[in-house]
PDB file of C-alpha atoms in Angstrom:
ATOM      1  CA  MET A  87       4.052   3.662 -17.220  1.00 93.00           C
ATOM      2  CA  ARG A  88       4.031   6.842 -15.156  1.00 95.00           C
ATOM      3  CA  ILE A  89       1.712   8.603 -17.597  1.00 96.00           C
ATOM      4  CA  ALA A  90      -0.579   5.575 -17.926  1.00 97.00           C
ATOM      5  CA  PHE A  91      -0.964   5.252 -14.157  1.00 97.00           C
ATOM      6  CA  SER A  92      -1.541   8.959 -13.796  1.00 96.00           C
ATOM      7  CA  LEU A  93      -4.431   8.592 -16.242  1.00 97.00           C
ATOM      8  CA  PHE A  94      -5.684   5.382 -14.566  1.00 97.00           C
ATOM      9  CA  ARG A  95      -5.802   7.252 -11.268  1.00 95.00           C
ATOM     10  CA  GLU A  96      -7.361  10.377 -12.782  1.00 95.00           C
ATOM     11  CA  ARG A  97      -9.959   8.768 -15.080  1.00 96.00           C
ATOM     12  CA  GLY A  98     -10.204   5.209 -13.776  1.00 94.00           C
ATOM     13  CA  TYR A  99      -8.552   2.167 -15.296  1.00 95.00           C
ATOM     14  CA  ASP A 100     -11.623   1.042 -17.257  1.00 93.00           C
ATOM     15  CA  ALA A 101     -12.263   4.535 -18.656  1.00 96.00           C
ATOM     16  CA  THR A 102      -8.687   5.066 -19.849  1.00 97.00           C
ATOM     17  CA  THR A 103      -7.704   4.031 -23.367  1.00 97.00           C
ATOM     18  CA  ILE A 104      -4.321   3.385 -24.931  1.00 97.00           C
ATOM     19  CA  ASP A 105      -5.134   6.261 -27.304  1.00 97.00           C
ATOM     20  CA  GLN A 106      -5.383   8.630 -24.323  1.00 97.00           C
ATOM     21  CA  VAL A 107      -2.104   7.346 -22.906  1.00 97.00           C
ATOM     22  CA  ALA A 108      -0.408   7.854 -26.274  1.00 97.00           C
ATOM     23  CA  VAL A 109      -1.715  11.411 -26.623  1.00 97.00           C
ATOM     24  CA  ARG A 110      -0.640  12.369 -23.098  1.00 97.00           C
ATOM     25  CA  ALA A 111       2.777  10.737 -23.618  1.00 96.00           C
ATOM     26  CA  GLY A 112       3.227  12.413 -26.982  1.00 97.00           C
ATOM     27  CA  VAL A 113       3.854   9.126 -28.780  1.00 97.00           C
ATOM     28  CA  THR A 114       1.954   6.940 -31.184  1.00 96.00           C
ATOM     29  CA  LYS A 115      -0.222   4.073 -30.079  1.00 96.00           C
ATOM     30  CA  ALA A 116       2.116   1.792 -32.044  1.00 96.00           C
ATOM     31  CA  ALA A 117       5.034   3.012 -29.923  1.00 96.00           C
ATOM     32  CA  ILE A 118       3.221   1.876 -26.795  1.00 96.00           C
ATOM     33  CA  TYR A 119       2.347  -1.499 -28.317  1.00 96.00           C
ATOM     34  CA  HIS A 120       6.002  -1.920 -29.239  1.00 96.00           C
ATOM     35  CA  HIS A 121       6.765  -2.110 -25.492  1.00 95.00           C
ATOM     36  CA  VAL A 122       3.621  -3.707 -24.021  1.00 96.00           C
ATOM     37  CA  SER A 123       0.845  -5.949 -25.261  1.00 96.00           C
ATOM     38  CA  GLY A 124      -1.886  -3.644 -23.995  1.00 95.00           C
ATOM     39  CA  LYS A 125      -3.469  -1.733 -21.154  1.00 96.00           C
ATOM     40  CA  GLU A 126      -3.770  -4.817 -18.940  1.00 96.00           C
ATOM     41  CA  ALA A 127      -0.013  -5.454 -19.245  1.00 97.00           C
ATOM     42  CA  ILE A 128       0.639  -1.884 -18.101  1.00 97.00           C
ATOM     43  CA  LEU A 129      -1.686  -2.438 -15.140  1.00 97.00           C
ATOM     44  CA  VAL A 130      -0.038  -5.698 -14.126  1.00 97.00           C
ATOM     45  CA  ASN A 131       3.487  -4.301 -14.498  1.00 97.00           C
ATOM     46  CA  GLY A 132       2.872  -1.175 -12.407  1.00 96.00           C
ATOM     47  CA  VAL A 133       0.790  -2.777  -9.681  1.00 97.00           C
ATOM     48  CA  THR A 134       3.242  -5.682  -9.422  1.00 97.00           C
ATOM     49  CA  ARG A 135       6.083  -3.220  -8.852  1.00 96.00           C
ATOM     50  CA  ALA A 136       4.125  -1.585  -6.034  1.00 96.00           C
ATOM     51  CA  LEU A 137       3.194  -4.948  -4.481  1.00 97.00           C
ATOM     52  CA  ASP A 138       6.782  -6.195  -4.763  1.00 98.00           C
ATOM     53  CA  ALA A 139       7.922  -3.076  -2.898  1.00 97.00           C
ATOM     54  CA  LEU A 140       5.321  -3.691  -0.170  1.00 96.00           C
ATOM     55  CA  PHE A 141       6.330  -7.331   0.214  1.00 97.00           C
ATOM     56  CA  ALA A 142       9.992  -6.275   0.404  1.00 97.00           C
ATOM     57  CA  VAL A 143       9.018  -4.283   3.492  1.00 96.00           C
ATOM     58  CA  LEU A 144       8.216  -7.563   5.258  1.00 96.00           C
ATOM     59  CA  GLU A 145      11.789  -8.758   4.616  1.00 96.00           C
ATOM     60  CA  ASP A 146      13.468  -5.527   5.729  1.00 94.00           C
ATOM     61  CA  PRO A 147      16.159  -6.210   8.382  1.00 95.00           C
ATOM     62  CA  ARG A 148      14.465  -3.736  10.754  1.00 91.00           C
ATOM     63  CA  VAL A 149      11.345  -5.900  10.572  1.00 94.00           C
ATOM     64  CA  THR A 150      13.057  -9.291  10.711  1.00 94.00           C
ATOM     65  CA  ALA A 151      15.632  -8.422  13.390  1.00 95.00           C
ATOM     66  CA  PRO A 152      15.548 -11.051  16.146  1.00 94.00           C
ATOM     67  CA  ALA A 153      15.279  -8.370  18.839  1.00 95.00           C
ATOM     68  CA  ALA A 154      12.324  -6.631  17.164  1.00 96.00           C
ATOM     69  CA  THR A 155       9.077  -7.026  19.072  1.00 96.00           C
ATOM     70  CA  PRO A 156       5.863  -7.405  17.085  1.00 97.00           C
ATOM     71  CA  MET A 157       4.986  -3.757  17.819  1.00 95.00           C
ATOM     72  CA  ASP A 158       8.465  -2.722  16.606  1.00 96.00           C
ATOM     73  CA  GLN A 159       7.912  -4.805  13.473  1.00 97.00           C
ATOM     74  CA  LEU A 160       4.534  -3.212  12.879  1.00 96.00           C
ATOM     75  CA  GLU A 161       6.023   0.259  13.285  1.00 95.00           C
ATOM     76  CA  GLN A 162       8.747  -0.481  10.743  1.00 96.00           C
ATOM     77  CA  ILE A 163       6.220  -1.980   8.328  1.00 96.00           C
ATOM     78  CA  LEU A 164       4.014   1.101   8.562  1.00 95.00           C
ATOM     79  CA  ARG A 165       6.964   3.452   8.128  1.00 94.00           C
ATOM     80  CA  ALA A 166       8.204   1.607   5.063  1.00 94.00           C
ATOM     81  CA  ALA A 167       4.704   1.062   3.636  1.00 94.00           C
ATOM     82  CA  VAL A 168       3.995   4.800   3.724  1.00 92.00           C
ATOM     83  CA  GLU A 169       7.280   5.385   1.901  1.00 91.00           C
ATOM     84  CA  VAL A 170       6.255   2.797  -0.711  1.00 93.00           C
ATOM     85  CA  GLU A 171       2.869   4.482  -1.099  1.00 93.00           C
ATOM     86  CA  VAL A 172       4.462   7.874  -1.682  1.00 89.00           C
ATOM     87  CA  GLU A 173       7.041   6.410  -4.081  1.00 91.00           C
ATOM     88  CA  HIS A 174       4.380   4.473  -6.046  1.00 94.00           C
ATOM     89  CA  LEU A 175       1.465   6.826  -5.403  1.00 94.00           C
ATOM     90  CA  ASP A 176      -0.459   6.326  -8.642  1.00 95.00           C
ATOM     91  CA  GLU A 177       0.125   2.564  -8.738  1.00 97.00           C
ATOM     92  CA  VAL A 178      -1.006   2.101  -5.129  1.00 96.00           C
ATOM     93  CA  ALA A 179      -4.047   4.336  -5.665  1.00 96.00           C
ATOM     94  CA  VAL A 180      -5.084   2.218  -8.669  1.00 96.00           C
ATOM     95  CA  LEU A 181      -4.410  -0.978  -6.689  1.00 95.00           C
ATOM     96  CA  LEU A 182      -6.631   0.196  -3.841  1.00 94.00           C
ATOM     97  CA  ARG A 183      -9.489   0.988  -6.217  1.00 94.00           C
ATOM     98  CA  MET A 184      -9.536  -2.468  -7.836  1.00 93.00           C
ATOM     99  CA  ARG A 185     -12.679  -4.497  -7.346  1.00 90.00           C
ATOM    100  CA  GLY A 186     -11.666  -7.810  -8.902  1.00 90.00           C
ATOM    101  CA  ASN A 187     -13.759  -7.401 -12.041  1.00 89.00           C
ATOM    102  CA  THR A 188     -11.380  -9.536 -14.113  1.00 93.00           C
ATOM    103  CA  SER A 189      -9.248 -12.583 -13.389  1.00 95.00           C
ATOM    104  CA  VAL A 190      -6.144 -10.367 -13.522  1.00 94.00           C
ATOM    105  CA  GLU A 191      -7.601  -7.941 -10.986  1.00 94.00           C
ATOM    106  CA  SER A 192      -8.700 -10.854  -8.775  1.00 96.00           C
ATOM    107  CA  ALA A 193      -5.155 -12.255  -8.782  1.00 96.00           C
ATOM    108  CA  ILE A 194      -3.730  -8.845  -7.896  1.00 96.00           C
ATOM    109  CA  MET A 195      -6.255  -8.426  -5.090  1.00 96.00           C
ATOM    110  CA  GLN A 196      -5.374 -11.888  -3.755  1.00 96.00           C
ATOM    111  CA  ARG A 197      -1.748 -10.845  -3.516  1.00 97.00           C
ATOM    112  CA  ARG A 198      -2.765  -7.667  -1.701  1.00 96.00           C
ATOM    113  CA  ARG A 199      -4.778  -9.791   0.766  1.00 96.00           C
ATOM    114  CA  GLU A 200      -1.660 -11.917   1.368  1.00 97.00           C
ATOM    115  CA  PHE A 201       0.217  -8.776   2.421  1.00 97.00           C
ATOM    116  CA  ASP A 202      -2.647  -7.792   4.740  1.00 97.00           C
ATOM    117  CA  GLU A 203      -2.655 -11.305   6.223  1.00 97.00           C
ATOM    118  CA  ALA A 204       1.099 -11.163   6.918  1.00 97.00           C
ATOM    119  CA  VAL A 205       0.592  -7.889   8.794  1.00 97.00           C
ATOM    120  CA  ALA A 206      -2.402  -9.354  10.665  1.00 97.00           C
ATOM    121  CA  ARG A 207      -0.207 -12.211  11.908  1.00 97.00           C
ATOM    122  CA  ILE A 208       2.183  -9.651  13.405  1.00 97.00           C
ATOM    123  CA  VAL A 209      -0.709  -7.780  15.047  1.00 97.00           C
ATOM    124  CA  GLU A 210      -1.999 -11.106  16.400  1.00 97.00           C
ATOM    125  CA  GLU A 211       1.435 -11.913  17.849  1.00 97.00           C
ATOM    126  CA  ALA A 212       1.578  -8.465  19.488  1.00 96.00           C
ATOM    127  CA  MET A 213      -1.786  -9.231  21.090  1.00 96.00           C
ATOM    128  CA  ARG A 214      -0.645 -12.674  22.205  1.00 96.00           C
ATOM    129  CA  ARG A 215       2.438 -11.158  23.857  1.00 96.00           C
ATOM    130  CA  GLY A 216       0.416  -8.471  25.608  1.00 95.00           C
ATOM    131  CA  GLU A 217       1.948  -5.619  23.571  1.00 95.00           C
ATOM    132  CA  ALA A 218      -1.331  -4.842  21.839  1.00 95.00           C
ATOM    133  CA  ARG A 219      -4.885  -4.662  23.069  1.00 94.00           C
ATOM    134  CA  ALA A 220      -6.460  -8.086  23.339  1.00 93.00           C
ATOM    135  CA  ASP A 221     -10.005  -6.766  22.890  1.00 94.00           C
ATOM    136  CA  LEU A 222      -9.541  -6.213  19.154  1.00 94.00           C
ATOM    137  CA  ASP A 223      -9.848  -8.638  16.292  1.00 96.00           C
ATOM    138  CA  PRO A 224      -6.376  -8.678  14.684  1.00 96.00           C
ATOM    139  CA  HIS A 225      -7.805  -8.722  11.146  1.00 97.00           C
ATOM    140  CA  ILE A 226     -10.080  -5.752  11.810  1.00 96.00           C
ATOM    141  CA  ALA A 227      -7.261  -3.874  13.545  1.00 96.00           C
ATOM    142  CA  THR A 228      -4.983  -4.576  10.574  1.00 97.00           C
ATOM    143  CA  ARG A 229      -7.573  -3.372   8.076  1.00 96.00           C
ATOM    144  CA  LEU A 230      -8.084  -0.177  10.078  1.00 96.00           C
ATOM    145  CA  ILE A 231      -4.361   0.518  10.402  1.00 96.00           C
ATOM    146  CA  LEU A 232      -3.604  -0.217   6.757  1.00 96.00           C
ATOM    147  CA  GLY A 233      -6.735   1.678   5.738  1.00 95.00           C
ATOM    148  CA  MET A 234      -5.437   4.741   7.557  1.00 94.00           C
ATOM    149  CA  ALA A 235      -2.085   4.428   5.802  1.00 94.00           C
ATOM    150  CA  ASN A 236      -3.735   3.692   2.447  1.00 94.00           C
ATOM    151  CA  SER A 237      -5.928   6.780   2.701  1.00 94.00           C
ATOM    152  CA  LEU A 238      -2.802   8.814   2.001  1.00 92.00           C
ATOM    153  CA  THR A 239      -3.238   8.034  -1.684  1.00 92.00           C
ATOM    154  CA  GLU A 240      -6.319  10.255  -1.688  1.00 92.00           C
ATOM    155  CA  TRP A 241      -4.820  13.391  -0.195  1.00 90.00           C
ATOM    156  CA  ILE A 242      -1.032  13.350  -0.040  1.00 87.00           C
ATOM    157  CA  ARG A 243       0.930  15.574  -2.390  1.00 80.00           C
ATOM    158  CA  PRO A 244       4.532  14.366  -2.846  1.00 70.00           C
ATOM    159  CA  ALA A 245       5.756  17.957  -3.167  1.00 75.00           C
ATOM    160  CA  GLY A 246       3.253  19.210  -0.590  1.00 73.00           C
ATOM    161  CA  GLU A 247       3.767  21.252   2.524  1.00 78.00           C
ATOM    162  CA  MET A 248       3.878  18.257   4.890  1.00 83.00           C
ATOM    163  CA  SER A 249       7.089  16.287   5.016  1.00 84.00           C
ATOM    164  CA  ARG A 250       7.061  12.517   4.584  1.00 83.00           C
ATOM    165  CA  GLU A 251       8.605  12.170   8.030  1.00 87.00           C
ATOM    166  CA  ARG A 252       5.775  14.130   9.641  1.00 89.00           C
ATOM    167  CA  ILE A 253       3.148  12.037   7.874  1.00 89.00           C
ATOM    168  CA  VAL A 254       4.912   8.750   8.676  1.00 90.00           C
ATOM    169  CA  ASP A 255       5.272   9.745  12.336  1.00 93.00           C
ATOM    170  CA  ALA A 256       1.566  10.617  12.509  1.00 92.00           C
ATOM    171  CA  VAL A 257       0.470   7.285  10.986  1.00 92.00           C
ATOM    172  CA  VAL A 258       2.779   5.295  13.264  1.00 93.00           C
ATOM    173  CA  GLY A 259       1.844   7.311  16.360  1.00 93.00           C
ATOM    174  CA  ILE A 260      -1.887   6.901  15.845  1.00 93.00           C
ATOM    175  CA  ALA A 261      -1.557   3.194  15.045  1.00 93.00           C
ATOM    176  CA  ARG A 262       0.711   2.534  18.031  1.00 91.00           C
ATOM    177  CA  SER A 263      -1.448   4.437  20.509  1.00 92.00           C
ATOM    178  CA  GLY A 264      -4.621   2.822  19.181  1.00 92.00           C
ATOM    179  CA  LEU A 265      -3.192  -0.692  19.402  1.00 93.00           C
ATOM    180  CA  SER A 266      -1.052  -0.485  22.517  1.00 91.00           C
ATOM    181  CA  ALA A 267      -2.154  -2.527  25.465  1.00 88.00           C
ATOM    182  CA  PRO A 268      -3.108  -0.382  28.435  1.00 82.00           C
ATOM    183  CA  THR A 269      -0.459  -0.131  31.110  1.00 76.00           C
ATOM    184  CA  GLU A 270      -1.424  -0.788  34.678  1.00 68.00           C
ATOM    185  CA  SER A 271      -1.439   2.371  36.733  1.00 55.00           C
ATOM    186  CA  THR A 272       0.203   2.327  40.105  1.00 46.00           C
ATOM    187  CA  SER A 273      -2.017   4.376  42.382  1.00 49.00           C
TER     188      SER A 273
END
């Protein structure tokens, strides 16, 4: 799986063959087919794992805590989502590059949209409560915030010089400051 997704990310899913996966893995093509029915099964398995991890973020006790405000929830979602992206870097990168060219890809993309919609509802609630700017469309704001977090798949290096904590703090800080409702100055 790891090798297949590394190749999918490097060469593109459509351009990668089972033969190439077998060569890189140092196994026979038959050995791969012993475990999976084909390239599409590998795609579904890996991307589903990444999506399951993202959806688990929405159920995290730090997100669902009764005392958590919508902005607190959004912060926890972003923190955990960045961790998921780093943990499943190749799978998330492949997921983000999908265009829905097949029914399988369309179903995967629909699930990804469901995650985005769940986050948008939290952004909308933050706006309703006056925690977030009311001049933004919650769906656009969500796409921009998640887009910023998702861009990590293009440049982050898991063993790189920047720590995960530093990157997570930067994503959360920029999202929070960009969304936060202005406070009234007392002058």
